[in-house]
């Protein structure tokens, strides 16, 4: 995913959710994204999923006007993908 383009953020986030499912970390139907992110962070001993989810939600709700830190987002995303890929 080309994460330097904000339009790809949503796709990248869903790729990450699919990747987490592959390692048996699946979002419950009752869980908010934030609750799920906290659980992922507990299991992986990180804070990256919460950070990424916060940015994702800001992006979704604020749309194009949200000016997020693309470098930080990309680092968090890559970290989580790497942590869950064997």
Backbone as CSV, one residue per row, in Angstrom:
resi,resn,N_x,N_y,N_z,CA_x,CA_y,CA_z,C_x,C_y,C_z
1,UNK,0.840,-1.197,0.000,0.000,0.000,0.000,0.877,1.248,0.000
2,UNK,0.537,2.171,-0.838,1.290,3.426,-0.901,0.725,4.383,0.146
3,UNK,1.339,4.365,1.308,0.751,5.085,2.433,1.032,6.579,2.438
4,UNK,1.868,7.037,1.509,2.098,8.487,1.476,0.887,9.220,0.904
5,UNK,-0.015,8.471,0.289,-1.251,9.067,-0.207,-2.387,8.767,0.771
6,UNK,-2.965,9.816,1.373,-4.005,9.586,2.391,-5.190,8.778,1.870
7,UNK,-5.437,8.845,0.557,-6.570,8.097,0.012,-6.385,6.588,0.168
8,UNK,-5.156,6.169,0.393,-4.887,4.737,0.564,-4.933,4.294,2.026
9,UNK,-5.141,5.248,2.919,-5.124,4.941,4.349,-6.184,3.901,4.691
10,UNK,-7.373,4.103,4.143,-8.469,3.184,4.460,-8.141,1.763,3.998
11,UNK,-7.639,1.644,2.772,-7.249,0.325,2.251,-6.183,-0.308,3.137
12,UNK,-5.197,0.491,3.510,-4.093,-0.008,4.332,-4.613,-0.499,5.681
13,UNK,-5.554,0.245,6.245,-6.107,-0.145,7.544,-6.822,-1.488,7.439
14,UNK,-7.578,-1.681,6.352,-8.283,-2.953,6.178,-7.328,-4.110,5.903
15,UNK,-6.244,-3.821,5.204,-5.211,-4.846,4.996,-4.664,-5.295,6.350
16,UNK,-4.433,-4.324,7.220,-3.932,-4.637,8.557,-4.941,-5.467,9.347
17,UNK,-6.222,-5.119,9.278,-7.245,-5.904,9.986,-7.256,-7.345,9.484
18,UNK,-7.122,-7.525,8.167,-7.077,-8.877,7.588,-5.850,-9.637,8.078
19,UNK,-4.731,-8.930,8.133,-3.485,-9.538,8.606,-3.638,-9.993,10.070
20,UNK,-4.260,-9.164,10.890,-4.480,-9.513,12.293,-5.388,-10.736,12.404
21,UNK,-6.401,-10.809,11.540,-7.287,-11.982,11.536,-6.504,-13.256,11.268
22,UNK,-5.535,-13.160,10.372,-4.725,-14.338,10.023,-3.963,-14.882,11.220
23,UNK,-3.632,-14.014,12.159,-2.933,-14.486,13.361,-3.903,-14.592,14.538
24,UNK,-5.179,-14.787,14.200,-6.229,-15.017,15.197,-6.485,-13.853,16.139
25,UNK,-6.255,-12.639,15.657,-6.679,-11.466,16.419,-7.784,-10.828,15.591
26,UNK,-9.021,-11.196,15.918,-10.158,-10.766,15.121,-11.017,-9.806,15.939
27,UNK,-11.496,-8.766,15.274,-12.344,-7.793,15.960,-13.712,-8.411,16.228
28,UNK,-14.145,-8.330,17.494,-15.467,-8.816,17.850,-16.531,-7.873,17.330
29,UNK,-17.708,-8.409,17.035,-18.775,-7.578,16.469,-19.209,-6.488,17.450
30,UNK,-18.980,-6.719,18.735,-19.375,-5.756,19.771,-18.285,-4.723,20.042
31,UNK,-17.100,-4.934,19.494,-15.971,-4.066,19.829,-15.924,-2.823,18.949
32,UNK,-15.676,-1.683,19.561,-15.378,-0.495,18.762,-13.959,-0.658,18.234
33,UNK,-13.599,0.154,17.267,-12.235,0.094,16.752,-11.226,0.400,17.858
34,UNK,-11.563,1.363,18.715,-10.651,1.709,19.812,-10.469,0.547,20.792
35,UNK,-11.563,-0.125,21.122,-11.475,-1.275,22.040,-10.639,-2.388,21.415
36,UNK,-10.878,-2.623,20.145,-10.119,-3.646,19.429,-8.639,-3.277,19.401
37,UNK,-8.352,-2.010,19.105,-6.969,-1.537,19.035,-6.253,-1.742,20.370
38,UNK,-6.951,-1.454,21.471,-6.342,-1.639,22.791,-6.023,-3.112,23.042
39,UNK,-6.915,-3.984,22.590,-6.686,-5.412,22.771,-5.503,-5.891,21.927
40,UNK,-5.431,-5.399,20.697,-4.291,-5.731,19.834,-3.002,-5.277,20.501
41,UNK,-3.013,-4.051,21.021,-1.821,-3.510,21.678,-1.415,-4.340,22.889
42,UNK,-2.414,-4.801,23.658,-2.095,-5.661,24.807,-1.426,-6.946,24.334
43,UNK,-2.001,-7.560,23.304,-1.467,-8.834,22.827,-0.080,-8.686,22.212
44,UNK,0.167,-7.567,21.540,1.454,-7.365,20.873,2.416,-6.523,21.699
45,UNK,1.956,-6.102,22.865,2.757,-5.264,23.770,3.299,-4.028,23.061
46,UNK,2.380,-3.251,22.528,2.732,-2.027,21.814,1.624,-0.999,22.033
47,UNK,1.794,0.173,21.454,0.719,1.177,21.461,0.381,1.573,20.028
48,UNK,1.030,0.919,19.081,0.937,1.331,17.672,-0.475,1.193,17.094
49,UNK,-1.195,0.146,17.496,-2.524,-0.054,16.920,-3.474,1.045,17.378
50,UNK,-3.371,1.441,18.643,-4.208,2.540,19.141,-3.868,3.846,18.432
51,UNK,-2.580,4.093,18.232,-2.156,5.313,17.545,-2.691,5.332,16.114
52,UNK,-2.541,4.195,15.441,-2.988,4.086,14.055,-4.506,4.227,13.954
53,UNK,-5.202,3.607,14.892,-6.664,3.644,14.885,-7.169,5.058,15.156
54,UNK,-6.491,5.756,16.065,-6.863,7.141,16.332,-6.721,7.966,15.045
55,UNK,-5.588,7.802,14.359,-5.373,8.537,13.103,-6.415,8.147,12.060
56,UNK,-6.719,6.864,12.006,-7.706,6.361,11.041,-9.076,6.988,11.302
57,UNK,-9.483,7.003,12.561,-10.790,7.577,12.885,-10.833,9.072,12.591
58,UNK,-9.749,9.779,12.886,-9.691,11.208,12.562,-9.830,11.399,11.055
59,UNK,-9.147,10.543,10.318,-9.199,10.621,8.857,-10.626,10.374,8.346
60,UNK,-11.271,9.342,8.894,-12.625,8.997,8.465,-13.605,10.131,8.786
61,UNK,-13.503,10.673,10.009,-14.485,11.679,10.422,-14.173,13.071,9.905
62,UNK,-12.897,13.408,9.797,-12.532,14.754,9.342,-12.330,14.784,7.832
63,UNK,-12.174,13.612,7.251,-12.007,13.531,5.803,-10.723,14.185,5.341
64,UNK,-10.796,14.792,4.202,-9.598,15.342,3.559,-8.949,16.453,4.383
65,UNK,-9.725,17.054,5.280,-9.180,18.174,6.043,-8.232,17.719,7.155
66,UNK,-8.258,16.412,7.454,-7.392,15.921,8.526,-5.962,15.794,8.028
67,UNK,-5.071,16.494,8.679,-3.683,16.510,8.258,-2.874,15.597,9.169
68,UNK,-2.782,14.325,8.820,-2.107,13.403,9.729,-0.633,13.259,9.408
69,UNK,0.084,12.702,10.331,1.513,12.481,10.192,1.727,11.194,9.398
70,UNK,1.938,11.347,8.105,2.046,10.187,7.215,3.232,9.290,7.577
71,UNK,4.307,9.896,8.027,5.495,9.107,8.370,5.228,8.238,9.584
72,UNK,4.629,8.841,10.606,4.301,8.089,11.819,3.283,6.983,11.507
73,UNK,2.310,7.320,10.677,1.291,6.340,10.315,1.921,5.157,9.592
74,UNK,2.790,5.451,8.644,3.449,4.401,7.869,4.312,3.520,8.778
75,UNK,5.033,4.161,9.711,5.887,3.400,10.637,5.050,2.471,11.509
76,UNK,3.953,2.986,12.035,3.077,2.170,12.882,2.504,1.010,12.086
77,UNK,2.057,1.301,10.879,1.458,0.276,10.025,2.477,-0.819,9.710
78,UNK,3.673,-0.407,9.299,4.700,-1.385,8.938,5.120,-2.218,10.143
79,UNK,5.220,-1.559,11.292,5.563,-2.280,12.512,4.542,-3.384,12.786
80,UNK,3.275,-3.032,12.704,2.209,-4.008,13.007,2.163,-5.130,11.970
81,UNK,2.351,-4.789,10.715,2.385,-5.813,9.666,3.569,-6.760,9.920
82,UNK,4.721,-6.180,10.236,5.905,-7.009,10.487,5.746,-7.887,11.722
83,UNK,5.136,-7.333,12.751,4.930,-8.103,13.991,4.018,-9.301,13.783
84,UNK,3.115,-9.200,12.815,2.129,-10.259,12.625,2.430,-11.122,11.393
85,UNK,3.538,-10.858,10.738,3.957,-11.689,9.609,5.077,-12.586,10.093
86,UNK,4.992,-13.866,9.726,6.117,-14.717,10.146,6.841,-15.250,8.937
